[in-house]
Every structure is written in structure tokens, then in C-alpha cells.
Coordinates of C-alpha atoms and ligand atoms in Angstrom, one line a residue:
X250 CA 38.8 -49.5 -15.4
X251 CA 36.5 -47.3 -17.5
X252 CA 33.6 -48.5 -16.0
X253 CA 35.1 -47.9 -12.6
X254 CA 36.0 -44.2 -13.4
X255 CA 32.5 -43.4 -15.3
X256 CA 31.1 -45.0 -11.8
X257 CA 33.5 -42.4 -9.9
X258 CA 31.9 -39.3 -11.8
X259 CA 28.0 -40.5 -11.8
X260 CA 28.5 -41.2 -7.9
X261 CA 30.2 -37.7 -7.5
X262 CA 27.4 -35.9 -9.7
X263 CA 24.8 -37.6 -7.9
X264 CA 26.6 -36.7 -4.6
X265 CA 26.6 -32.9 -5.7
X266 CA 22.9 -33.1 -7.5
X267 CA 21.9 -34.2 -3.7
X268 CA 23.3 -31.8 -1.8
X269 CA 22.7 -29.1 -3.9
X270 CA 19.0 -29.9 -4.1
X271 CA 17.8 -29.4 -1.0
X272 CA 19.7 -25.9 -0.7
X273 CA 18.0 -24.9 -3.7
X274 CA 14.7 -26.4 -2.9
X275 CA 15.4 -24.8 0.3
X276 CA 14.8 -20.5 -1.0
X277 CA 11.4 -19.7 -1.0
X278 CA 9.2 -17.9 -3.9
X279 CA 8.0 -14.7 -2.9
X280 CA 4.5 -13.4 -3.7
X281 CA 4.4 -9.7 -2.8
X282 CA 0.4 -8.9 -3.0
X283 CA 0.0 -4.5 -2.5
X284 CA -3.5 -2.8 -2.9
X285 CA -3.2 0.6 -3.1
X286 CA -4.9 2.9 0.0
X287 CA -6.1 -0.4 1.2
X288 CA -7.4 0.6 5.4
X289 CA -6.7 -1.8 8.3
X290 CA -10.3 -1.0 8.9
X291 CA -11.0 -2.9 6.0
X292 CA -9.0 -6.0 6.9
X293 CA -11.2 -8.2 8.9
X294 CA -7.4 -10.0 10.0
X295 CA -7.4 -6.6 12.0
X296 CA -10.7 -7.2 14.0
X297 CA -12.9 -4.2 14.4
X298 CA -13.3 -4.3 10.6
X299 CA -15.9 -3.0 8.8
X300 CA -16.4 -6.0 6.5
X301 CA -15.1 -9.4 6.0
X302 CA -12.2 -10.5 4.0
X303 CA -11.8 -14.5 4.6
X304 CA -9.2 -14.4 1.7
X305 CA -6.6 -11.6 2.8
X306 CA -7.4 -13.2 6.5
X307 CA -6.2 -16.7 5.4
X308 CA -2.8 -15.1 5.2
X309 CA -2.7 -13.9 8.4
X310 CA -4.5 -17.1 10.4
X311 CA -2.0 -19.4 8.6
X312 CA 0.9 -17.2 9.1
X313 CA 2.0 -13.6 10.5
X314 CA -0.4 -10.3 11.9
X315 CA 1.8 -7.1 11.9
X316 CA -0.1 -4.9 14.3
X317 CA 2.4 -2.4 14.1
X318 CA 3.6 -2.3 10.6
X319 CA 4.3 1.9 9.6
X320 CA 5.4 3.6 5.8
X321 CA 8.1 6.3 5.9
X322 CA 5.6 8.9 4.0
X323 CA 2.8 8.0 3.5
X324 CA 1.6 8.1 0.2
X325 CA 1.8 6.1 -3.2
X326 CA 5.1 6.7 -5.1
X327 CA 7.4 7.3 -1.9
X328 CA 6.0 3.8 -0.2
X329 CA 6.8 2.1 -3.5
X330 CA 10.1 3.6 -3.9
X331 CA 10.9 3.0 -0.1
X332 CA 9.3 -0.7 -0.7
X333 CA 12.0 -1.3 -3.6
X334 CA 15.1 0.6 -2.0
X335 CA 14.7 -0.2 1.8
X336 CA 15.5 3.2 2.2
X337 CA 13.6 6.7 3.5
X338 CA 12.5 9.1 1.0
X339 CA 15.6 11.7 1.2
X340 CA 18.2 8.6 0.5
X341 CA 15.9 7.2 -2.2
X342 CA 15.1 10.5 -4.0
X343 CA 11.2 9.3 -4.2
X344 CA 10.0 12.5 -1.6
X345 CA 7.1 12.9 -3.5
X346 CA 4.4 11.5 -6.5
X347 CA 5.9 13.7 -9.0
X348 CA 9.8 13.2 -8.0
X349 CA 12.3 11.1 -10.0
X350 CA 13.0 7.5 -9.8
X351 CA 16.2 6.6 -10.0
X352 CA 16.2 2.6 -11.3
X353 CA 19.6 2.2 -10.8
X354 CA 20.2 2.2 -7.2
X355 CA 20.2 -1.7 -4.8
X356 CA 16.6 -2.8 -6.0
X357 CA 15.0 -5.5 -4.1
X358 CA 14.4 -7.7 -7.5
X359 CA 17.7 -6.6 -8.7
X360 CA 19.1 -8.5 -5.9
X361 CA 17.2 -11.3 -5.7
X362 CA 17.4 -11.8 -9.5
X363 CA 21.5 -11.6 -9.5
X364 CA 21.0 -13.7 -6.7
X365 CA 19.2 -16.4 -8.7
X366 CA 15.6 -15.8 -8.5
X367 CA 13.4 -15.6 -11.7
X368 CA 11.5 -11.8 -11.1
X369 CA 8.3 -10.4 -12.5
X370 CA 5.9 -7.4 -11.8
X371 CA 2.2 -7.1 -13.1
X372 CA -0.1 -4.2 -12.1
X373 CA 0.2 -0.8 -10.4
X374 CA 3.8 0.7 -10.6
X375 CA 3.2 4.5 -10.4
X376 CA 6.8 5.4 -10.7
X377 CA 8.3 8.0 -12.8
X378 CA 9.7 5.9 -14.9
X379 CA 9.1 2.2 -16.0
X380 CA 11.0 -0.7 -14.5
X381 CA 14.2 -2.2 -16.4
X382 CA 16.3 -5.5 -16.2
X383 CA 15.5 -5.7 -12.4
X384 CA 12.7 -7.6 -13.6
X385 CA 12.4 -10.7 -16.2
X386 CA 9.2 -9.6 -17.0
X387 CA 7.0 -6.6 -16.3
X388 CA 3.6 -5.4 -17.5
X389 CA 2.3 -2.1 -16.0
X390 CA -0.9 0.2 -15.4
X391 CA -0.6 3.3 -17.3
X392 CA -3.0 6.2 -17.8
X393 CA -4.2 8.8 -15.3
X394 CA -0.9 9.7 -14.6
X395 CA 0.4 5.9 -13.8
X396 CA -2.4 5.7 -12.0
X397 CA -4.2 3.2 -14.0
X398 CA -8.7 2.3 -14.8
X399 CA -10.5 0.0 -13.3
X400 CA -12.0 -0.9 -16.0
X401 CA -10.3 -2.1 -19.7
X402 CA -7.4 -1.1 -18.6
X403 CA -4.2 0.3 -20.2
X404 CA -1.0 -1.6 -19.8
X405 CA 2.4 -1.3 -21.2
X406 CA 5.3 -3.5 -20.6
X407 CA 9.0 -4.5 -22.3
X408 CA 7.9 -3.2 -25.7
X409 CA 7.0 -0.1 -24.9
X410 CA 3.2 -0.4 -26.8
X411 CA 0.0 0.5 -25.1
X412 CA -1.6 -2.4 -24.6
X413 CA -5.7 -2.5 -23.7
X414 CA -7.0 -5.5 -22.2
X415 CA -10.7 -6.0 -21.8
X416 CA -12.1 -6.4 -17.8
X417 CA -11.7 -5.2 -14.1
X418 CA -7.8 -4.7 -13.3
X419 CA -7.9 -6.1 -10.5
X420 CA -8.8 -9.8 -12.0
X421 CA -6.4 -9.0 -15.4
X422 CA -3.6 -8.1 -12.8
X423 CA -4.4 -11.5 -11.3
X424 CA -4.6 -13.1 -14.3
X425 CA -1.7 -12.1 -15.8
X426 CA 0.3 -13.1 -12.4
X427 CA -1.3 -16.6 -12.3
X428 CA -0.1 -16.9 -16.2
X429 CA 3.5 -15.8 -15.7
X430 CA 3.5 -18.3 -12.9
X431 CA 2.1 -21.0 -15.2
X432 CA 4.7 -20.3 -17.6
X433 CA 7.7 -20.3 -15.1
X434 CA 6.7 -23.6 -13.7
X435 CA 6.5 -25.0 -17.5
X436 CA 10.0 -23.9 -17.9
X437 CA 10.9 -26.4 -14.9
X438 CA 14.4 -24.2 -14.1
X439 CA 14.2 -25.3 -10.6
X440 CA 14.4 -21.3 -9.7
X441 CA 12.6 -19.9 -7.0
X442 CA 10.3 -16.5 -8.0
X443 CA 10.0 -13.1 -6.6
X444 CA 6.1 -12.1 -7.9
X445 CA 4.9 -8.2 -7.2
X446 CA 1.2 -8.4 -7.8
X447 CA 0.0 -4.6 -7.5
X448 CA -3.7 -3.7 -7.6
X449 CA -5.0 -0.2 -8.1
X450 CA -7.7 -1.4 -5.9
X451 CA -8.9 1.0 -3.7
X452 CA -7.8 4.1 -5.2
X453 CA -10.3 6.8 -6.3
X454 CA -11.8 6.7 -8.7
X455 CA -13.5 3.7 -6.9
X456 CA -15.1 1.7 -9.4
X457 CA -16.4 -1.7 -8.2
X458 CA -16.6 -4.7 -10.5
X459 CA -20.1 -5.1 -12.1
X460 CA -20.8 -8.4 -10.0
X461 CA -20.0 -6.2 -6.7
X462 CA -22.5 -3.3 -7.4
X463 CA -25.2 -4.9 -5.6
X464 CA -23.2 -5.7 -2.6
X465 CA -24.2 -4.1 0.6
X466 CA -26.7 -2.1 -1.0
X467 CA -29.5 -2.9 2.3
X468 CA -26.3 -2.1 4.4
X469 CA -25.2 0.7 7.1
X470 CA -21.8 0.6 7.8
X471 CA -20.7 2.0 11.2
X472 CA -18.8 5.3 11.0
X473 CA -15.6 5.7 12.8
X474 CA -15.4 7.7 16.3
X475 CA -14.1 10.8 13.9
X476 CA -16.2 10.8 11.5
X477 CA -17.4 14.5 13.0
X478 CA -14.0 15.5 14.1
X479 CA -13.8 19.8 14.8
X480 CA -10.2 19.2 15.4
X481 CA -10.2 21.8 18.0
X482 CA -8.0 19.9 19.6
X483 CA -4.9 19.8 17.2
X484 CA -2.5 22.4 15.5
X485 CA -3.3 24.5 12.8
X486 CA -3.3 22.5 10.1
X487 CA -5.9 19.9 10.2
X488 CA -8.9 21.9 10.1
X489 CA -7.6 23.3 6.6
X490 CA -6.8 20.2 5.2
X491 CA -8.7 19.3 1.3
X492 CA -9.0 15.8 2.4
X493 CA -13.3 15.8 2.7
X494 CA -15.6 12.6 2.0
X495 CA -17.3 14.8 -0.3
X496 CA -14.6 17.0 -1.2
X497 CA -14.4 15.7 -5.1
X498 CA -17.8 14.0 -6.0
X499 CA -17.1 12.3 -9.3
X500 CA -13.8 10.9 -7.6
X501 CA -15.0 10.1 -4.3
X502 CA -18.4 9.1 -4.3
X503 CA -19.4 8.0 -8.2
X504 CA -21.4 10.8 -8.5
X505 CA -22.1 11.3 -12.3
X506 CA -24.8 12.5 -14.4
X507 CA -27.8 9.9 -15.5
X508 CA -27.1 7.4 -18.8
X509 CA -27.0 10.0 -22.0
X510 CA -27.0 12.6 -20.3
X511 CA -23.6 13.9 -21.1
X512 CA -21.0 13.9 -23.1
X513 CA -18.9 10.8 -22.8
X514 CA -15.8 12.2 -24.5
X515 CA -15.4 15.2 -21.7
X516 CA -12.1 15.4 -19.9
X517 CA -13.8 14.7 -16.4
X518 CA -15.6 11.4 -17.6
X519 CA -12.2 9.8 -19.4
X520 CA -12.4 6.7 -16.3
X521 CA -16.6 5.7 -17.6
X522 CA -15.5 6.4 -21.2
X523 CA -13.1 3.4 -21.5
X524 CA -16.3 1.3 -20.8
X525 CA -17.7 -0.4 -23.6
X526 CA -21.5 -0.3 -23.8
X527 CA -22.8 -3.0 -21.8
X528 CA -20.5 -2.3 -18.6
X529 CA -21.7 1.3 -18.9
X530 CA -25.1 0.5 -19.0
X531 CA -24.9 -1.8 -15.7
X532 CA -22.9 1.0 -14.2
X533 CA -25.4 3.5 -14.9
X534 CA -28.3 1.1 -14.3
X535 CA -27.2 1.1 -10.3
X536 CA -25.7 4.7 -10.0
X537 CA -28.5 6.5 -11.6
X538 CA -30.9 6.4 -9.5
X539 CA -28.5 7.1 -6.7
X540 CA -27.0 10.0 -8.5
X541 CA -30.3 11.8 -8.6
X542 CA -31.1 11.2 -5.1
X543 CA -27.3 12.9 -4.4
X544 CA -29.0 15.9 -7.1
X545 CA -32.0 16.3 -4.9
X546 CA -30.6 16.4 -1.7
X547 CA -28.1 18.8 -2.7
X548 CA -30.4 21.4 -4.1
X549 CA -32.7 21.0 -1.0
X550 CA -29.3 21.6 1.3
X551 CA -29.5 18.2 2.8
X552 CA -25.6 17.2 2.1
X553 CA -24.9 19.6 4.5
X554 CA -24.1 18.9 8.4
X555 CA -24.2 16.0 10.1
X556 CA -26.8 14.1 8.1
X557 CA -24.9 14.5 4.9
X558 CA -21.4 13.9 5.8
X559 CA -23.3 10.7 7.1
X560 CA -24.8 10.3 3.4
X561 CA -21.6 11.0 2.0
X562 CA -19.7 8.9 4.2
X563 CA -21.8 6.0 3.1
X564 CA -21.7 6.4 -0.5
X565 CA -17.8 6.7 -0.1
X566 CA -17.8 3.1 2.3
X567 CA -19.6 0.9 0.1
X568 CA -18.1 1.5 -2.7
X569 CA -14.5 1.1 -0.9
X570 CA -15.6 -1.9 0.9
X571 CA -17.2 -3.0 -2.7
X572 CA -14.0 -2.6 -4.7
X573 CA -12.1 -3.9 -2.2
X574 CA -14.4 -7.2 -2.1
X575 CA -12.6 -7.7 -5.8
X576 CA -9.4 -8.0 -4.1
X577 CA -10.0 -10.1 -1.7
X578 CA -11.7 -12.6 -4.0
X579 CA -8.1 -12.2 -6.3
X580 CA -5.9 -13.1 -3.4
X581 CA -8.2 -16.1 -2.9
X582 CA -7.9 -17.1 -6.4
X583 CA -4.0 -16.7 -5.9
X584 CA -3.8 -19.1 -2.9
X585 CA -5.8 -21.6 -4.5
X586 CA -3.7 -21.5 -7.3
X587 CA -0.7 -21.9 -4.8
X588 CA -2.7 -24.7 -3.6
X589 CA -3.4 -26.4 -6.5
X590 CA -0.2 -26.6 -7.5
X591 CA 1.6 -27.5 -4.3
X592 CA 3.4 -24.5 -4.1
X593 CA 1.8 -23.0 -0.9
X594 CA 4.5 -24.8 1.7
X595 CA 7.5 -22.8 0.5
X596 CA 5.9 -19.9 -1.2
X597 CA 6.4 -16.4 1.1
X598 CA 2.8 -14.7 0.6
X599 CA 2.3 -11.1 1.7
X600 CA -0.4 -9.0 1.6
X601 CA 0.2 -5.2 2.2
X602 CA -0.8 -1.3 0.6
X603 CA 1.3 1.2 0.0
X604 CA -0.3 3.1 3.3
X605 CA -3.5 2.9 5.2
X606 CA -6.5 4.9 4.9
X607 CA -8.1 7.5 6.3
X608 CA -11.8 5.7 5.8
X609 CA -14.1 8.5 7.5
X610 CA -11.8 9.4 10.5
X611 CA -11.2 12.7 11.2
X612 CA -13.6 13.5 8.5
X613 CA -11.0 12.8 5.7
X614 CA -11.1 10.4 2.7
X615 CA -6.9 10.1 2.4
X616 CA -3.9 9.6 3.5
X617 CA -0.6 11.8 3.6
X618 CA -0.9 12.8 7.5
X619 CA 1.1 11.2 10.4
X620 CA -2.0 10.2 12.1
X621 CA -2.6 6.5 12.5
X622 CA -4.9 5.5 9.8
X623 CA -3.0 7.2 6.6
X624 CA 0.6 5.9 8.7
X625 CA 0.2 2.3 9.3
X626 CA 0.2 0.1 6.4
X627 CA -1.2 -3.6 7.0
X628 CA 1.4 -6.2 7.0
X629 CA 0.2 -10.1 6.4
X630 CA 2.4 -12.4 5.7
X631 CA 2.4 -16.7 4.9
X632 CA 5.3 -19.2 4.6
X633 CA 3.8 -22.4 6.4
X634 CA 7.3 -23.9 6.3
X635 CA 8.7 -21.5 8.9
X636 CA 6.2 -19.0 10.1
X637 CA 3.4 -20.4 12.9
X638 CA -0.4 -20.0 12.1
X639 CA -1.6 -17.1 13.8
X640 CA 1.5 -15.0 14.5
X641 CA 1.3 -11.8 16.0
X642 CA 4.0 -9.5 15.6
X643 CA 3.2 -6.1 18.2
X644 CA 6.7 -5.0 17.3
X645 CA 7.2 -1.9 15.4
X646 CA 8.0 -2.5 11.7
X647 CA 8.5 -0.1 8.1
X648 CA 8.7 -0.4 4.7
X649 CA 12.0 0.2 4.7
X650 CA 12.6 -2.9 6.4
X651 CA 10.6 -4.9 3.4
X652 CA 13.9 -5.4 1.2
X653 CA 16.2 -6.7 4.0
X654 CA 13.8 -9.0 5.8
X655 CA 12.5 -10.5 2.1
X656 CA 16.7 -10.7 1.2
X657 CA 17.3 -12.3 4.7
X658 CA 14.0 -15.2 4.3
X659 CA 16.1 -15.4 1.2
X660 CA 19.6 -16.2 1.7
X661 CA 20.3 -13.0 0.4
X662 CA 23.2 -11.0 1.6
X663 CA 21.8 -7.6 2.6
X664 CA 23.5 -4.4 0.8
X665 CA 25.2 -2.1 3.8
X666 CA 23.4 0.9 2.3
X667 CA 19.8 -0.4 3.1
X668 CA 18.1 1.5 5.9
X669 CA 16.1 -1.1 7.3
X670 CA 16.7 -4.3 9.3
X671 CA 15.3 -7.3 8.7
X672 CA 12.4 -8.7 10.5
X673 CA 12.8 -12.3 9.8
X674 CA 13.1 -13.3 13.6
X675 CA 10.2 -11.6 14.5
X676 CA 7.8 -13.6 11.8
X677 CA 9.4 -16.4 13.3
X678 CA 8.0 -15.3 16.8
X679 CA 11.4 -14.2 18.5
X680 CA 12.5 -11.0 19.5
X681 CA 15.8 -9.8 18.5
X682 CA 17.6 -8.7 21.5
X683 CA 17.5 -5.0 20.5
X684 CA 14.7 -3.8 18.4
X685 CA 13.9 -0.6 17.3
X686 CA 12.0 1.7 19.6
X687 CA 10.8 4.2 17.5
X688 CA 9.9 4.9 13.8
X689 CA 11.2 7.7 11.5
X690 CA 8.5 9.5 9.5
X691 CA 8.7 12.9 7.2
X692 CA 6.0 13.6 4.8
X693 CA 7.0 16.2 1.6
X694 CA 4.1 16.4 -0.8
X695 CA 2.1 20.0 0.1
X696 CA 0.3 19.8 -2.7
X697 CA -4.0 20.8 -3.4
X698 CA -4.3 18.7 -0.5
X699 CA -3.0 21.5 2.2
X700 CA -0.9 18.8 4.0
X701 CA 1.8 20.6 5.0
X702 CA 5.5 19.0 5.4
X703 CA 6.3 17.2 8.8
X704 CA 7.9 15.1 10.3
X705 CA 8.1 12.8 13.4
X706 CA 8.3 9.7 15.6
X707 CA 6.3 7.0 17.0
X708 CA 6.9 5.0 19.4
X709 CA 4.7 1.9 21.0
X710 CA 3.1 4.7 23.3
X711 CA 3.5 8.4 21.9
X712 CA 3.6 10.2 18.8
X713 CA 5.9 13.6 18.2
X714 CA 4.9 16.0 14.8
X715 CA 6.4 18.7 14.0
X716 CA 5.0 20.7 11.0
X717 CA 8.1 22.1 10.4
X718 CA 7.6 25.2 8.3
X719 CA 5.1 26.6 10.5
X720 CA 6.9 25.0 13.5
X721 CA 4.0 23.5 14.9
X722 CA 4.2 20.8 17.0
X723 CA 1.9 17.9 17.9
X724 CA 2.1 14.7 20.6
X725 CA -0.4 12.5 21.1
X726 CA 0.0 9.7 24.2
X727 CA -1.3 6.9 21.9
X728 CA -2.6 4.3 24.8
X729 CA -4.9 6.8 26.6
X730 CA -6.0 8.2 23.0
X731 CA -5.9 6.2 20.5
X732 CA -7.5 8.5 18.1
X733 CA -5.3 11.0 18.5
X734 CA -7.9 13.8 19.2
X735 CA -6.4 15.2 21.9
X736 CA -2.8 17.1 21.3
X737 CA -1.1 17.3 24.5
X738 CA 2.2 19.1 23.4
X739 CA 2.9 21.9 25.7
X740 CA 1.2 20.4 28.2
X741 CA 3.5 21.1 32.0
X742 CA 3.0 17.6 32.8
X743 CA 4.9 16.4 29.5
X744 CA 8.0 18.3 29.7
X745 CA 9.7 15.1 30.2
X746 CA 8.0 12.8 27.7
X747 CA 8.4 15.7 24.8
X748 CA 12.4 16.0 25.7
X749 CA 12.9 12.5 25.2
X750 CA 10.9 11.9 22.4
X751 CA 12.8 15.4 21.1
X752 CA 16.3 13.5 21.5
X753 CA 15.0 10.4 20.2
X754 CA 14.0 12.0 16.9
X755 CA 17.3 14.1 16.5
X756 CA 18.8 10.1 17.1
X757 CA 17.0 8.6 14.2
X758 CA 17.4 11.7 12.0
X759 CA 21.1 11.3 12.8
X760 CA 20.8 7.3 12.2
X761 CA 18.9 8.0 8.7
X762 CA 21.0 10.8 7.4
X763 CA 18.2 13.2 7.4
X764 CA 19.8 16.5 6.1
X765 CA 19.4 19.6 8.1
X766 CA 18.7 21.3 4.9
X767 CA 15.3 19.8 4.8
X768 CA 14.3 22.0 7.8
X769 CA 14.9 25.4 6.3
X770 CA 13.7 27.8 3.7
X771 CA 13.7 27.4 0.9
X772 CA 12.6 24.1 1.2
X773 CA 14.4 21.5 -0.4
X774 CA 12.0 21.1 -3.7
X775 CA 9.8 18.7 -4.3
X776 CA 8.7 16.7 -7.3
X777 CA 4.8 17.8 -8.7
X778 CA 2.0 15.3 -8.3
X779 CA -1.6 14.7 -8.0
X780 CA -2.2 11.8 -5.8
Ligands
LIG224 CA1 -1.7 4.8 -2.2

């Protein structure tokens, strides 16, 4: 009789230890890979790339291409926040770099973590305050405002110390993931992972990695159609904008002055002071002689013009293209580890920035605007047990749509709040049978950059801007010019298209809960930032 009942319970156990298993085994981990001002242009997944990133492609060859993948406002702190909420800037209250963040509002690691999954962040965070118990464990970039070095970089995590570690960030933010990920499979919980691996990488000041300095260096990189825009063509704004190549030296193009030369401990030098002595040295070894070419050309006039916004604009690509080399040799280094350790099949990779790049078009080394390069923000994604190899999804997708779609891969109920929608079907090559038409955008931060507010719609064909505190408004018919140097708003023959598009907006600002507010003086204020 016992050993009939003690039969009963192992058969039930192993009955409910089956059929639980392959539910569980069933929820994917999630690697979430972001760069920070990381161009399409500079994604060789995106052809007519500039350079070639076999790594980052990998991603996208052995899972999902988003074409079309747009931020809300594009620049760092409101992408992240919108990223982590799944919500615009106005419902988020991230409008700007120097605005609040509110950590206790629907997360996405706060729900995946109630919802079961182990959660961790290493790397850029540039919020305005650090993470909390949304995370298991967290270790982020401080210094330069959240902004993080390149090189020995400052950290800080649970404890609260400042914590230096000795390298490139973009292989200690690696490093660090690839350790927490050792030490999660150790624990053998059985619990799938949510990982945010965020690079600084390609953010000014651009800083290569020592074994990258070299790289290109016979090179000419081709220039983009704009690279000598007038902007005659546009409203009134882009011609003023402080968004030049050369527009900060030091920042933009490693301009510096020769090895001893100066004095280290000066305010403007802080990023090649954390060096110790034998980085600097390499550092100066390849920028010096550069640096004095950049001297002599100046003082003989020859960075004006044509010629030098050509010089500039290669100084400014290389090392872009260079630092962003360092990436793409991490994310190799974190899909052989996925490899090695037969987690790829069920492990969710994606690759994204925080927004595009303005790499040379228009003239501009940025982001902020509504125009294509700084709006678009690339979108790769891998899960080889349900997405197909080579995937290409033309639909239009936003960061807002990040925390539902990564809830819905998940299992995750979606919170009714959230903003976005869920993508999952398209990854999985079907088209829902009503998907969005258009995109919501609204930009806050005038700041020294002279981008004024504005906001708009895209759809798959046009482009509507309206600079709204100087009521200025821009269109742009996106298949016959697709570099959106030719503003057509007020045209006679698009009376129709800009009515539509008009109604279309007011629909999504009524969708989103855009306040009317926003619209009129005095402008609803903005937080203070830099970048
Ligand atoms: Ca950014």
C-alpha cells in the first residue's frame, strides 16, 4: 500500500515536472545589444554601407532586417526612456536629456522579472537616475554627465561606489555581460534572462580602441549625396542648425594638441587624462602627426569650403567607422559565447541604437532632427527557433513598440497603458491584418544645438514637420526624394496629400494623448542637457 501511494506521487511529480518543462524551456532569453548614435550607414545588414560589419550582420542574415524601424525623439535619454516604458516622451516624462526619470512606472525588466525572468543591465544607462529592483543586477557608465569614457572607464552599480575598471568600454561592457551570463548559467535556476548590453560606442568623444587606430588609415570613404547640402530648399531652421562635422574639434574629430604639449589635468582634456601612460602614448603616437596636419591647414585657410568639409568629414568617418569596428567585434564575441554554450536556438538577440546618425548628410555630425538619418534607428533581430534567416520586415515599427513585442515573444501579458503594439507577427513574417500606417514623432530638446521643437508623421511615402513655435512646416514625398532635400509643403499640387497627412497627425496625437498644451507658449519646459 505504501509503496503503491509513494508510486502515485513520483508518477504525479514526474507528470507535472514534464509538462512543466517544456513550457518553461519554452520562454526565450533576451539579449538586448544598443550602441549609442550607431548609423544604418554603418550597418553593412543595411547595404549601401560604408564599411563592413559581418558580426552585427550575422543577426540579421540568421534572423529579422527592420527597414523601417523609427525612435519617438530622437535622441539618447528619451529613446532609452521610450525603450523601457513603451511609451512617447510626454506619457513617459523623459522629453529631454536633462528631464526626470521616473523608475517607478511599467518597466520592461520589471515585468519580465515579476514575470519570472532573471534581469541584468551592464553599460550605458544615461538616465537621471540609476536603475532599482527592476534589475537583479546592474553596473553602469558614469562620468561626463552619464555619458561614460571609452577608455578606463567609470562604473557604478548596487553599492553606489565608483568603480574604475582598466580597458576599452566597449570590451568591459562585454565582458562583464558574458560574466553575469556565466554566473546565471552556474546557478542552474532553469530561468530564462532578459540581458541589456549598452555600449557608449559611437558617441563623441570617438575614441577607437588602440588595435583599431590603424584601421583604414590608406582609406577614402565615400561621402553621402549631402555632404554639401545649402539647404535652400527647406524651412528656416536647418541652415542654423550647430550640428557641423567640424563644429567641436576635440569632440568630433580627435583634434588635440601634440604628446606634452599641454596640460593633461585641463577641464577640456578630462576623456585623454583617464589614460594611463602607455595608451596615451599610442594614442598620441597616431593622432599627432595628424593633429598638426589639421594645425597647418587651418592657419593656411584650407578647412574651409568644399575641400575641408571633405577633410573634416574624413577625420570624423574613420574614426566612427573605427570605434564602431569594436562593436561589432563585441557582438561577435557575444554570439560565440551563445554558441558555445548552446544557448543561441532560444536566445532573442537584438541589435539596435538609441537613434541613427546623421554621418555627413546634410552636413551635420548628429541626430535630434526628423530627417531620416537621426529618425530611424536600426532594428536586427535573432531567435533561430521562430524567426526565418533573412527576414525582412518593410513595415513601419518604434521604440515604443520594443516593450510589448519583447513581453509578447515572451508570454508576457502586455500592460493596457503601453503605447506600442507588438511586432511579434511581423518578425515571424506575417502581417497583422491592420498595421499602423504612420508614425508619431515630437522632438523637445532646443538646446546649443538650435534644433528647434517639432513634431510630425511618416508614413511609408511622405513626411509632415511642423516646427511648431515658429509654425513652419515641412513635407517631403519620401519615394521621389529620398534625401529629403526638396520641401514641397505649399506646393498647389499637394493640397490633398498635406490635408490628409494634417488629419492623420491630429489622429495619432489623439491616439497618443499628446496634450494641446505642448503647442503653445510658454512651452511646456523641458529638462536641461548636453547631448
Ligand atoms: Ca544617442
Amino acid at each position: 500500500m505504501k509503496f503503491q501511494v509513494l508510486t502515485s506521487i513520483f508518477l504525479v511529480v514526474t507528470f507535472f515536472a514534464c509538462q512543466a518543462q517544456p513550457g518553461k524551456m519554452s520562454r526565450p532569453n533576451i539579449i538586448f545589444i544598443m550602441a549609442d548614435d550607431h548609423a544604418t550607414r554603418a550597418i553593412s545588414a543595411y547595404g549601401d554601407s560604408i564599411n563592413l560589419t559581418p558580426n552585427i550582420d550575422r543577426i540579421a542574415n540568421e534572423g529579422a532586417l527592420f527597414v523601417n524601424s523609427f525612435c519617438a525623439n530622437s535622441i539618447c535619454s528619451p529613446s532609452r526612456a521610450t525603450i523601457l516604458t513603451g511609451k512617447h516622451s510626454h506619457k513617459n516624462g523623459v522629453t529631454g536629456n536633462g528631464a526626470l526619470w521616473k523608475s517607478n512606472q511599467t518597466l520592461l525588466p520589471r515585468q519580465l522579472k515579476r514575470n519570472g525572468y532573471a534581469t541584468a543591465l551592464f553599460g550605458k544607462w544615461h538616465l537621471n537616475r540609476n536603475p532599482g529592483n527592476e534589475f537583479d543586477q546592474w553596473k553602469i557608465l558614469m562620468g561626463a554627465g552619464r555619458q561614460g569614457h571609452y577608455y578606463n572607464p567609470e562604473f557604478t552599480d548596487k553599492t553606489g561606489k565608483s568603480i574604475v575598471e582598466e580597458g576599452y568600454s566597449t570590451d568591459i561592457i562585454t565582458r562583464e555581460s558574458l560574466e553575469w551570463m556565466d554566473a546565471h548559467q552556474a546557478k542552474k535556476e532553469d530561468k530564462p534572462f532578459f540581458l541589456m548590453v549598452q555600449y557608449k560606442a559611437p558617441h563623441t568623444p570617438r575614441m577607437p580602441a588602440l588595435r583599431h587606430l590603424h584601421v583604414y588609415e590608406q582609406d577614402t570613404i565615400p561621402e553621402p549625396l549631402t555632404l554639401f547640402d545649402d539647404y535652400s530648399t527647406r524651412g528656416k531652421h536647418a541652415g542654423k542648425a550647430a550640428m557641423k562635422i567640424k563644429s567641436e574639434p576635440g569632440m568630433s574629430l580627435n583634434v588635440f594638441p601634440a604628446y606634452n604639449s599641454y596640460d593633461i589635468n585641463k577641464k577640456q582634456y578630462h576623456y585623454l587624462q583617464r589614460m594611463n601612460e602607455e595608451q596615451r602614448q599610442a594614442y598620441h603616437a597616431y593622432y599627432d602627426s595628424l593633429n598638426n596636419e589639421y594645425r597647418q591647414m587651418k592657419r593656411a585657410g584650407l578647412l574651409e569650403g568644399r575641400a575641408g568639409k571633405s577633410y573634416s568629414y574624413q577625420r570624423f568617418i574613420k574614426d566612427y567607422l573605427r570605434v564602431v569596428k569594436g562593436i561589432d567585434e563585441n557582438v561577435g564575441t557575444i554570439l560565440k559565447y551563445l554558441d558555445d554554450h548552446d544557448l543561441s536556438e532560444n536566445t532573442i538577440v537584438v541589435y539596435a541604437s538609441d537613434q541613427s546618425y546623421f554621418t555627413g548628410e546634410h552636413g551635420w555630425a548628429e541626430k535630434r532632427y526628423m530627417y531620416e538619418e537621426a529618425m530611424k534607428m536600426p532594428l536586427l533581430m535573432r531567435w533561430p527557433a521562430r524567426i526565418s534567416e533573412g527576414t525582412v520586415v518593410e513595415e513601419l515599427v518604434q521604440n515604443i513598440d520594443y516593450l510589448p513585442t519583447f513581453l509578447d515573444m515572451a508570454g508576457v501579458k502586455v500592460p493596457d497603458d503601453v503605447q506600442g503594439t507588438s511586432f511579434k507577427s511581423l518578425a515571424f513574417g506575417k502581417l497583422p491584418p491592420q498595421w499602423r500606417e504612420a508614425v508619431y514623432y515630437h522632438y523637445y530638446d532646443h538646446g546649443r544645438h538650435n534644433v528647434p521643437r517639432h513634431e510630425g508623421i511618416r508614413t511609408a511615402r511622405f513626411k509632415l514637420i511642423w516646427f511648431y513655435t515658429t509654425d513652419t512646416w515641412e513635407l517631403y514625398d519620401l519615394y521621389k526624394d529620398p534625401h529629403e532635400v526638396n520641401n514641397i509643403y505649399g506646393n498647389s499640387e499637394c493640397q490633398d496629400v498635406e490635408m490628409m497627412l494634417k488629419e492623420q497627425l491630429q489622429q495619432l496625437r489623439k491616439r497618443y494623448e499628446v496634450p494641446d498644451s505642448l503647442f503653445h507658449p510658454p512651452y511646456m519646459p523641458v529638462g536641461r542637457g548636453r547631448h
